[in-house]
Coordinates of C-alpha atoms in Angstrom, one line a residue:
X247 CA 0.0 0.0 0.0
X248 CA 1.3 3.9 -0.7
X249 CA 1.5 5.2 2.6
X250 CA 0.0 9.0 2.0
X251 CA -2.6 10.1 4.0
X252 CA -4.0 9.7 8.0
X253 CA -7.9 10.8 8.6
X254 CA -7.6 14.4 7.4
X255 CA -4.1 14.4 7.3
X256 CA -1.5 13.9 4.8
X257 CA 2.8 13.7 6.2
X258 CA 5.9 14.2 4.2
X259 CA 9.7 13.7 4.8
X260 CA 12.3 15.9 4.1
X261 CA 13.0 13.4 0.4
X262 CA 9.5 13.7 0.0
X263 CA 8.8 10.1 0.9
X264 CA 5.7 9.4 2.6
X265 CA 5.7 8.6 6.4
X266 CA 3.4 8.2 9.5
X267 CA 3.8 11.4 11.8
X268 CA 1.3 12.5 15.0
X269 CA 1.2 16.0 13.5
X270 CA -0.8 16.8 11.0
X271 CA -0.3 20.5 8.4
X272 CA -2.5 23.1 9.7
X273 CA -3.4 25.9 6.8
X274 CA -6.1 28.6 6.8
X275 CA -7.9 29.8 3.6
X276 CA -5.4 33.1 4.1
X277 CA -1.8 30.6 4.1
X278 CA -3.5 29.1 0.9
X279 CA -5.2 31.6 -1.2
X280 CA -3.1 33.3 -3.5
X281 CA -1.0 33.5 -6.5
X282 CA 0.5 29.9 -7.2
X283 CA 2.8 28.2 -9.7
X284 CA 2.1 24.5 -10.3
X285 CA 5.4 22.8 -11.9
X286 CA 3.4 19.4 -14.0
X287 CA 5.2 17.0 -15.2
X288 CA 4.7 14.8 -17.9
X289 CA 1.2 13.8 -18.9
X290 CA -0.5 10.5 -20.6
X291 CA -0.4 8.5 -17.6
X292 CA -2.6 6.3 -16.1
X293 CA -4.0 6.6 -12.0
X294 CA -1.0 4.1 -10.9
X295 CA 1.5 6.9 -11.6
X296 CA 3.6 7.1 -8.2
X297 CA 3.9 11.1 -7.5
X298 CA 6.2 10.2 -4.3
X299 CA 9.3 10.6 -6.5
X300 CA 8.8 13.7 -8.5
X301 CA 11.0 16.3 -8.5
X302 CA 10.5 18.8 -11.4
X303 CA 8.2 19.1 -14.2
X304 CA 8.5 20.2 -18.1
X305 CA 5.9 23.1 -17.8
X306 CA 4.5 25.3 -15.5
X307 CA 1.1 27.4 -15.0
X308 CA 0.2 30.3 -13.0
X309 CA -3.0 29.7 -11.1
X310 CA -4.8 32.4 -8.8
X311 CA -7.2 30.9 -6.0
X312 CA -9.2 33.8 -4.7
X313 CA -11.1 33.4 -1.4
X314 CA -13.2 31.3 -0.6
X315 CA -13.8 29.2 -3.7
X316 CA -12.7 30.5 -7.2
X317 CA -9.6 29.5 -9.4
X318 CA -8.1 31.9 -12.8
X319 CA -5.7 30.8 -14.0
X320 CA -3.2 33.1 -16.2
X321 CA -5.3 32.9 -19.7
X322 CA -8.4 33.9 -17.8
X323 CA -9.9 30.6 -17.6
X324 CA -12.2 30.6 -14.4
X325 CA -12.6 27.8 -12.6
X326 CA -13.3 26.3 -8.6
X327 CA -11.1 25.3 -5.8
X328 CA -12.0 24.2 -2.4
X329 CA -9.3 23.2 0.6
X330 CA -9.9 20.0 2.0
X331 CA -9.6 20.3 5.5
X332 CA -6.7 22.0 6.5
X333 CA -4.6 19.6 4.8
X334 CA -4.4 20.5 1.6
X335 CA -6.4 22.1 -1.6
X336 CA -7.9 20.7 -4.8
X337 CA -8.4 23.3 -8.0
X338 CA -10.0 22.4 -10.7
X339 CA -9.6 24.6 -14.1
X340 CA -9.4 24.5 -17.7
X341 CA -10.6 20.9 -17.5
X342 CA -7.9 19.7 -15.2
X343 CA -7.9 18.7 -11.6
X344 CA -4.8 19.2 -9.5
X345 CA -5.0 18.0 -6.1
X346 CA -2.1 18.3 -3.3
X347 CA -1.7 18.4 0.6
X348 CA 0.5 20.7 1.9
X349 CA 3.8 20.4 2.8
X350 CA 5.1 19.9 6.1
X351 CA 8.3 18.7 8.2
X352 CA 7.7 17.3 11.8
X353 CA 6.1 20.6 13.6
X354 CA 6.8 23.1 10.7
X355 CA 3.8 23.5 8.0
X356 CA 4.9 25.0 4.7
X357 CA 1.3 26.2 3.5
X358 CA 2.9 27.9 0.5
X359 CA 4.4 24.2 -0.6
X360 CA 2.8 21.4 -2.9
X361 CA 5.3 18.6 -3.4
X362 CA 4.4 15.1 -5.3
X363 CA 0.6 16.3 -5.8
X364 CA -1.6 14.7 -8.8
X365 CA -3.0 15.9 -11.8
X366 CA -5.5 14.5 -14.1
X367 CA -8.1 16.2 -17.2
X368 CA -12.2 16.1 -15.4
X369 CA -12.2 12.6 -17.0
X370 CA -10.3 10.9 -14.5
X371 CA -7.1 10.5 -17.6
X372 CA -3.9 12.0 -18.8
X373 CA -2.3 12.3 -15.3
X374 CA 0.5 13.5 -14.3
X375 CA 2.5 14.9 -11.0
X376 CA 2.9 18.1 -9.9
X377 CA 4.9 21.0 -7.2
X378 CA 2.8 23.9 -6.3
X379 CA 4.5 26.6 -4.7
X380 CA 2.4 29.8 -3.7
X381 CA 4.6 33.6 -4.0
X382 CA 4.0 34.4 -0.9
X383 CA 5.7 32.4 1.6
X384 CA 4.2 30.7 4.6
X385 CA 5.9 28.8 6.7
X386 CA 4.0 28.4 10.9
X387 CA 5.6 26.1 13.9
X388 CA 2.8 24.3 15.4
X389 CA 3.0 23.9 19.6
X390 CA 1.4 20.8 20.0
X391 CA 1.2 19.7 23.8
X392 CA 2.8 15.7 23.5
X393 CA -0.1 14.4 26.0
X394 CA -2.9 15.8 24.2
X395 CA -4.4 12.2 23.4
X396 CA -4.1 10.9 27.6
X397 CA -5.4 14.7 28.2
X398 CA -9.0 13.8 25.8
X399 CA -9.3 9.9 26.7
X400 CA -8.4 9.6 30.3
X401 CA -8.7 7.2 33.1
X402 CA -12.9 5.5 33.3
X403 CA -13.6 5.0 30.0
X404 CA -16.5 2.7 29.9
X405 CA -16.6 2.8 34.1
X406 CA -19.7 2.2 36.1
X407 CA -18.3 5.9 37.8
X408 CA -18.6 7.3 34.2
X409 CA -21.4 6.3 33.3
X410 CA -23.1 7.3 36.6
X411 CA -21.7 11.1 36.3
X412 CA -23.1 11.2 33.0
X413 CA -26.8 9.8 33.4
X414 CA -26.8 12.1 37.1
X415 CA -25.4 15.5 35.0
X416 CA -28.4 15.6 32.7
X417 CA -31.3 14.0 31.5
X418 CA -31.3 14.6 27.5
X419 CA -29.4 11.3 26.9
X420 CA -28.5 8.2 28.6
X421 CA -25.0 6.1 29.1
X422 CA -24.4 2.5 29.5
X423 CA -20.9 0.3 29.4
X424 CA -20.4 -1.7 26.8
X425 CA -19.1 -5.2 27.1
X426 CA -17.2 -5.1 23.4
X427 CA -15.2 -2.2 25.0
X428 CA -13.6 -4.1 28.4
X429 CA -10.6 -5.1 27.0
X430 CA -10.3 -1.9 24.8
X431 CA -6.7 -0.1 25.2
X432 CA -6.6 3.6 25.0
X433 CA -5.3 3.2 21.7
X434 CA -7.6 1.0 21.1
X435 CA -10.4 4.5 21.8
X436 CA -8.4 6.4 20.1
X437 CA -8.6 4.4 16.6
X438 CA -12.3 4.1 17.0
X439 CA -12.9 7.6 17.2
X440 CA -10.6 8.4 14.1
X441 CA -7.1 7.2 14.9
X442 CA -4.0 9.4 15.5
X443 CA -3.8 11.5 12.8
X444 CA -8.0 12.4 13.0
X445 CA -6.8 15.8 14.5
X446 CA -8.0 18.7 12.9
X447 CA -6.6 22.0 15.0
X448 CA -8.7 24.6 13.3
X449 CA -12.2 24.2 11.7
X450 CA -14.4 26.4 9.9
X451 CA -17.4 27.0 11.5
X452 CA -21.3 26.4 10.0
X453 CA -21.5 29.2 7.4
X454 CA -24.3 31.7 8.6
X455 CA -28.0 31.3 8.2
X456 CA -29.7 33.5 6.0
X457 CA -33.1 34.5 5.2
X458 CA -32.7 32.2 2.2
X459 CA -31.5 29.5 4.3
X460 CA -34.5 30.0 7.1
X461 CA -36.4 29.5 3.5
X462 CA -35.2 26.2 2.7
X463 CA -36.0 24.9 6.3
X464 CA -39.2 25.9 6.4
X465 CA -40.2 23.8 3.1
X466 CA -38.7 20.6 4.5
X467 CA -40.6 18.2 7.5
X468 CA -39.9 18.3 11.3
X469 CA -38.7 14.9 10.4
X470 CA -37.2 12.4 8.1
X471 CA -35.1 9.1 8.1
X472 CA -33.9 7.6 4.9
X473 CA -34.8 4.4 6.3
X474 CA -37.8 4.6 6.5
X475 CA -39.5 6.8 3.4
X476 CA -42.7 5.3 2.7
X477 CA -41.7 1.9 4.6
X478 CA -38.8 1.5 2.3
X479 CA -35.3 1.3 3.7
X480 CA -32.8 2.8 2.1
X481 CA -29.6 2.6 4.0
X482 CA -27.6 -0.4 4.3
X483 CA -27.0 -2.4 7.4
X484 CA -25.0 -1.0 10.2
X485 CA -21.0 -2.6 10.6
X486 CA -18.4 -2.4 13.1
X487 CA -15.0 -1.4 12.0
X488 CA -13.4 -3.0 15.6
X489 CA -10.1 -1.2 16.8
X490 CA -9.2 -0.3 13.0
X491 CA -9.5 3.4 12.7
X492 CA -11.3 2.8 9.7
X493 CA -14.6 5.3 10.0
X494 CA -13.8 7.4 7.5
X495 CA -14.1 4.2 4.7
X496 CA -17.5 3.2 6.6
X497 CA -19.0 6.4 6.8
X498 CA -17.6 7.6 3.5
X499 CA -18.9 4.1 1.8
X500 CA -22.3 4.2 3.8
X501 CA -23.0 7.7 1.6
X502 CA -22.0 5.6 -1.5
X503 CA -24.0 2.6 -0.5
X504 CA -27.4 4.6 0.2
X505 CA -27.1 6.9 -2.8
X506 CA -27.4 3.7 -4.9
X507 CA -30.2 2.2 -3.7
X508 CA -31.7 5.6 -3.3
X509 CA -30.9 6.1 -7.6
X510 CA -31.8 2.4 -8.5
X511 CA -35.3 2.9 -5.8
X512 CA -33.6 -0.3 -4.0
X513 CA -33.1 -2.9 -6.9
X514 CA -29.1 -2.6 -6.4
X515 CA -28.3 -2.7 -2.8
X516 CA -24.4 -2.4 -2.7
X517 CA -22.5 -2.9 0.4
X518 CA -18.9 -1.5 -0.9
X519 CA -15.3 -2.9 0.4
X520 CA -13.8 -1.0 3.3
X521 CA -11.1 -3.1 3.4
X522 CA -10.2 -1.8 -0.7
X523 CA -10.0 1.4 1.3
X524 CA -7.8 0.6 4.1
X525 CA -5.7 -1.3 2.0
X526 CA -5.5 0.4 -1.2
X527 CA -6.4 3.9 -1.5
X528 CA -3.7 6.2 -2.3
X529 CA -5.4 9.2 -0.5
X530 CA -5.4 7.6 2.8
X531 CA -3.3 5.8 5.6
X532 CA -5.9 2.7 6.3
X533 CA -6.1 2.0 10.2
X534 CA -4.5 5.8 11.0
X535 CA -7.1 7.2 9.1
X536 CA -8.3 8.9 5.7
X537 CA -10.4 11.9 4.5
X538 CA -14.2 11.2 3.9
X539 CA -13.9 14.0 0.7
X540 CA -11.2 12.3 -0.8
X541 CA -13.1 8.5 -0.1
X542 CA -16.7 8.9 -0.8
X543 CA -15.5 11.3 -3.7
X544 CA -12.0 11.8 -5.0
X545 CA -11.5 7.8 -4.7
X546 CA -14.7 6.4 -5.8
X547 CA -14.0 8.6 -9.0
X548 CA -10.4 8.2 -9.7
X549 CA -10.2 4.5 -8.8
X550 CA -13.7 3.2 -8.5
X551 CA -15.1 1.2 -5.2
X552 CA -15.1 -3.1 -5.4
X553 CA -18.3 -4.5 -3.5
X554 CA -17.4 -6.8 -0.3
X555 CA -17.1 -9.8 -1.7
X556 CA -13.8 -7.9 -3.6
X557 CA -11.5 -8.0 -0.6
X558 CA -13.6 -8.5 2.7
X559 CA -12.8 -6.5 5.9
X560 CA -10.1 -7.6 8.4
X561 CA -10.0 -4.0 9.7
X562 CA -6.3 -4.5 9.4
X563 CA -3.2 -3.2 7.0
X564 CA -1.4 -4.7 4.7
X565 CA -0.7 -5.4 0.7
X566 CA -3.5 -4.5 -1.3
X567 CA -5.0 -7.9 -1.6
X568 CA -8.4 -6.4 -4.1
X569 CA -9.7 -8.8 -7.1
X570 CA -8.5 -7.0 -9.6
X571 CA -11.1 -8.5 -11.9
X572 CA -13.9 -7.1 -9.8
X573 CA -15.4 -4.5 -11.6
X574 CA -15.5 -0.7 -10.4
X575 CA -18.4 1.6 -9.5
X576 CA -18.0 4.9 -10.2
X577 CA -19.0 8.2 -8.4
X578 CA -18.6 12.1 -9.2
X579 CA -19.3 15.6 -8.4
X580 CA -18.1 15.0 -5.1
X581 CA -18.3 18.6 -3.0
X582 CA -18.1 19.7 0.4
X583 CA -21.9 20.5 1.4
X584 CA -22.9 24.1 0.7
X585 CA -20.5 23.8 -2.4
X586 CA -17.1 24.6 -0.7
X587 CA -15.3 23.9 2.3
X588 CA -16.8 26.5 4.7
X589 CA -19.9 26.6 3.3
X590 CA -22.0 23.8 5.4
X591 CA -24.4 24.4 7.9
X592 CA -27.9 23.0 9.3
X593 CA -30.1 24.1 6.4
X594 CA -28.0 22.9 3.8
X595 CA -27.0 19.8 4.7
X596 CA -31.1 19.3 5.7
X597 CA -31.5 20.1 2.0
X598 CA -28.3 17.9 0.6
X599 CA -30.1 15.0 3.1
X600 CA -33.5 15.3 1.5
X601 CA -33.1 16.0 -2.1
X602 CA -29.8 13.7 -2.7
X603 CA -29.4 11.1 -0.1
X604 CA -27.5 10.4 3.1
X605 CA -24.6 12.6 3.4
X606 CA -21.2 11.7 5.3
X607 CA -20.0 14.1 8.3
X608 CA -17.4 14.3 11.1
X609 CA -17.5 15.6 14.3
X610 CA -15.7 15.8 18.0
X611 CA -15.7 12.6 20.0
X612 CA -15.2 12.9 23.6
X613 CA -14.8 10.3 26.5
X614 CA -18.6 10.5 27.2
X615 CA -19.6 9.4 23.7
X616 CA -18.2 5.9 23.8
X617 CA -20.9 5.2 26.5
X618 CA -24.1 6.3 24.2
X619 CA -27.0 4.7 24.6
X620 CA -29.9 6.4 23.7
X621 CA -31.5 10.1 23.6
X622 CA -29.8 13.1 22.0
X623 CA -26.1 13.8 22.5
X624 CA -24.5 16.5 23.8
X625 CA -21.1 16.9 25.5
X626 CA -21.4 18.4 28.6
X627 CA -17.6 20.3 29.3
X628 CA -18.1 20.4 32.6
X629 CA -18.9 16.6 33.3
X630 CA -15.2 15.6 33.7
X631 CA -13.6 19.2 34.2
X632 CA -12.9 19.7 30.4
X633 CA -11.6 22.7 29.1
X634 CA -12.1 23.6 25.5
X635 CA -8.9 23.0 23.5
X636 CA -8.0 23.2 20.2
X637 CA -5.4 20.8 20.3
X638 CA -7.6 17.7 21.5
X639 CA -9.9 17.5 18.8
X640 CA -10.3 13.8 17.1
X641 CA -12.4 13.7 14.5
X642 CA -15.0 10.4 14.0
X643 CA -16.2 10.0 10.5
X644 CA -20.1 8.6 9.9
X645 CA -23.3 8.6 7.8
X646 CA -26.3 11.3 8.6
X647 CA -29.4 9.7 7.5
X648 CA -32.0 12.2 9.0
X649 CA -33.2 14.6 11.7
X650 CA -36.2 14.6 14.1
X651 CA -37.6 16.4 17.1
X652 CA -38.0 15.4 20.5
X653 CA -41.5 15.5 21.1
X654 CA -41.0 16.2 25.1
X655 CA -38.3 19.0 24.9
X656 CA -38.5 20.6 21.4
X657 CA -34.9 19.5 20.9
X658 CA -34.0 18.7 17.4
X659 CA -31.6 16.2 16.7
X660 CA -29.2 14.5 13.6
X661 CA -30.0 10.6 13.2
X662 CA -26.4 9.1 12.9
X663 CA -25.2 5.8 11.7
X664 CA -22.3 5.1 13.3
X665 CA -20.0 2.1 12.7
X666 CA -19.1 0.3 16.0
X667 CA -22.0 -2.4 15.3
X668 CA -25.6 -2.4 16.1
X669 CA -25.4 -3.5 19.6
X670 CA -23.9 -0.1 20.2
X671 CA -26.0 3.0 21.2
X672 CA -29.8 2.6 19.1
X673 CA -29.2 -0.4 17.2
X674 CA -25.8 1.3 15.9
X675 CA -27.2 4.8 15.6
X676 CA -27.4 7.8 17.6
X677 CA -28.9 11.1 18.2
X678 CA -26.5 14.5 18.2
X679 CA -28.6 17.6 18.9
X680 CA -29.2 20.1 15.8
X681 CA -28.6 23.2 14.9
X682 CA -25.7 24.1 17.8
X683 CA -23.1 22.8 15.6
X684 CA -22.6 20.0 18.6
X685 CA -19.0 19.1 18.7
X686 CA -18.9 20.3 15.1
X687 CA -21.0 18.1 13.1
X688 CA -22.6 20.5 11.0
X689 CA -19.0 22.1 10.0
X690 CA -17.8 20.3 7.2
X691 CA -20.7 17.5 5.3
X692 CA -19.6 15.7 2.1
X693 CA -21.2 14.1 -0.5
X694 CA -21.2 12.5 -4.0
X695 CA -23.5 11.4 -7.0
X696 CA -23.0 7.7 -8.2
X697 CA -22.8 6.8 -11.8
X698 CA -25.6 4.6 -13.1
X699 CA -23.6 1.2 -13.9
X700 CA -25.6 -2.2 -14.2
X701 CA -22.3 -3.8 -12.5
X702 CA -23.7 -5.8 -9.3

């Protein structure tokens, strides 16, 4: 497998080989935007072109990405570009795609630096690798406390104590120990909620309602659940990804999965191969962790997604072990929700939900969490003595299906499908209130649009 990329973060070496690191780039919109010059190198090659060994290319192209979301490049040619996370940045222009993560060495982040990105026309062909570097430097040291992960997941996790404290701190939602947790590790936690490199340290907030906005909410139901629309299920069966850190391929393929049935009104019912993911993508680091934009989109475009049977989940890394004579379903206009990244919020992704299909999201998992077991979540900061820092955050990749309302409290509320199997919290779902941006859930939404294909 190409080691490249841990759950929203991507980690270079000095030669530009790729390597496993516990801190992640950290780039704003203002270290990225700019006036950049991609160096590309030769083109007519296929998607197993290795960019870890490029050095220089034979042209280059000036490419100006203006805040938040348009790209012009030097012959005027407008175009679209999004970050993707804070890792890194995708443009699109002139019928080419160049996507990169930014460059970074142990603490330092060089957010004016592209080394070994891709490049490939909107058809997925003629690729080629490129350097971007932007012409005005960045260059930011990062202060990252060594003990942040003891600091988030500390002693009592899944305790009769903790479990008491939370159920006696509030009454919204309800805590119980799970037995498939007693002989967790902390590391063990830690991969379940995203693995090691799941830390994002800054993240845009929901963009800001507007009247427009209010609009769209007020056309849609107090309710709805993809599962159940008209009696008709259309989301597939809850898994468990075990100690893996593998959410991002479950939640990511969940999207995938549902969109399908939802397109082909339940005659194909997919269930795609997470272990293809783990194993195999490019654009992630299999049990550390991956990006749900670049799964659920950039990978299920560029490569294709190989149903179960393909290479069957062992929640484990290794060679990529994929029937290569399995055939590939395809997926495309893959977008942040809202259109860009810092563009999602409640109305929105309500919308994205109802008119398109289940939609994949990410959001803050603390201590409590693990414990779910019915009601609607909300961390409560002062449960354990927890002070807001930015440094702690891990980020747990799953499936929004629907919202409600409680019809005692008039709280609204996401409906979640998580992936830590269904005798976890309701069946393998959950509650997260709505409409707070609770531990950031409506901050950064993906999803994608499947290509018809009679491939089964």
């Amino acid at each position: 497998m190409s080691t490249r990329a841990v759950l929203f973060c991507l980690f270079f070496s000095l030669s530009i080989s790729y390597i496993v690191a516990d801190t992640p780039a950290n780039c704003t919109f203002e270290e990225v935007a700019g006036e950049w010059i991609f160096d590309v190198g030769p083109g007519n090659n296929d998607r197993t072109i290795d960019c870890s060994k490029f050095s220089s290319g034979q042209s280059k192209i000036k490419i100006n990405l203006i805040y938040p979301n348009v790209a012009v490049d030097e012959f005027n040619n407008k175009g679209f570009w999004t970050m993707i996370y804070n890792q890194g940045f995708e443009v699109v222009v002139a019928g080419r795609k160049y996507f990169g993560f930014s460059y970074y060495v142990g603490n330092v982040s060089y957010c004016d630096t592209v080394k070994g990105g891709w490049s490939h026309d909107v058809l997925g062909r003629d690729w080629a690798c490129y350097n971007g570097k932007r012409s005005a430097a960045v260059k930011k040291v990062l202060n990252i406390p060594k003990s942040d992960y003891s600091l988030r997941f500390g002693q009592g996790l899944n305790s009769n104590a903790m479990v008491w404290s939370i159920n006696h701190a509030q009454s919204l939602w309800q805590a119980t120990t799970y037995k498939q947790f007693e002989k967790f590790t902390k590391e063990d936690f830690i991969n379940l909620a995203g693995g090691k490199g799941s830390r994002l340290l800054h993240r845009p907030k929901p963009a800001k309602l507007t009247d427009e906005h209010l609009k769209i909410m007020a056309s849609l139901p107090a309710s709805f659940d993809w599962r159940n629309v008209n009696g008709v299920n259309y989301v597939s069966p809850v898994r468990n990804q075990g100690s893996c850190g593998s959410c991002y391929a479950f939640g990511s393929l969940g999207m995938d999965e549902a969109r399908v049935r939802i397109q082909t009104n339940n005659t194909q019912q997919p269930v795609f191969s997470t272990q293809d993911i783990v194993e195999c993508s490019p654009y992630s680091q299999g049990c550390n962790g991956g990006f749900p934009y670049l799964i659920s989109g950039k990978y299920a475009e560029d490569y294709g997604l190989v149903l179960e049977n393909c290479n069957p989940y062992k929640g484990v890394d290794g060679k990529c072990q994929t029937n290569q004579k399995c055939p590939r379903h395809y997926f495309t206009s893959y977008k942040y929700v809202g259109g860009y990244y810092g563009a999602c919020n409640e109305a929105v992704m309500m919308q994205a939900v109802y008119e398109r299909g289940p939609i994949g999201v990410a959001f803050e998992v603390y201590d409590d969490f693990f414990n779910y077991k019915s009601g609607i979540y909300h961390h409560n900061y002062a449960l354990r003595g927890d002070k807001y820092n930015p440094f702690e955050l891990t980020n747990h990749a799953v499936l929004l299906v629907g919202w409600g309302v409680d019809k005692s409290s008039g709280e609204k509320y996401w409906i979640v499908k998580n992936s830590w199997g269904t005798g976890w919290g309701i069946d393998g779902y959950f509650w997260i209130r709505r409409g707070t941006d609770e531990c950031a859930i409506e901050s950064i939404a993906v999803e994608s649009t499947p290509v018809y294909t009679n491939n089964q």
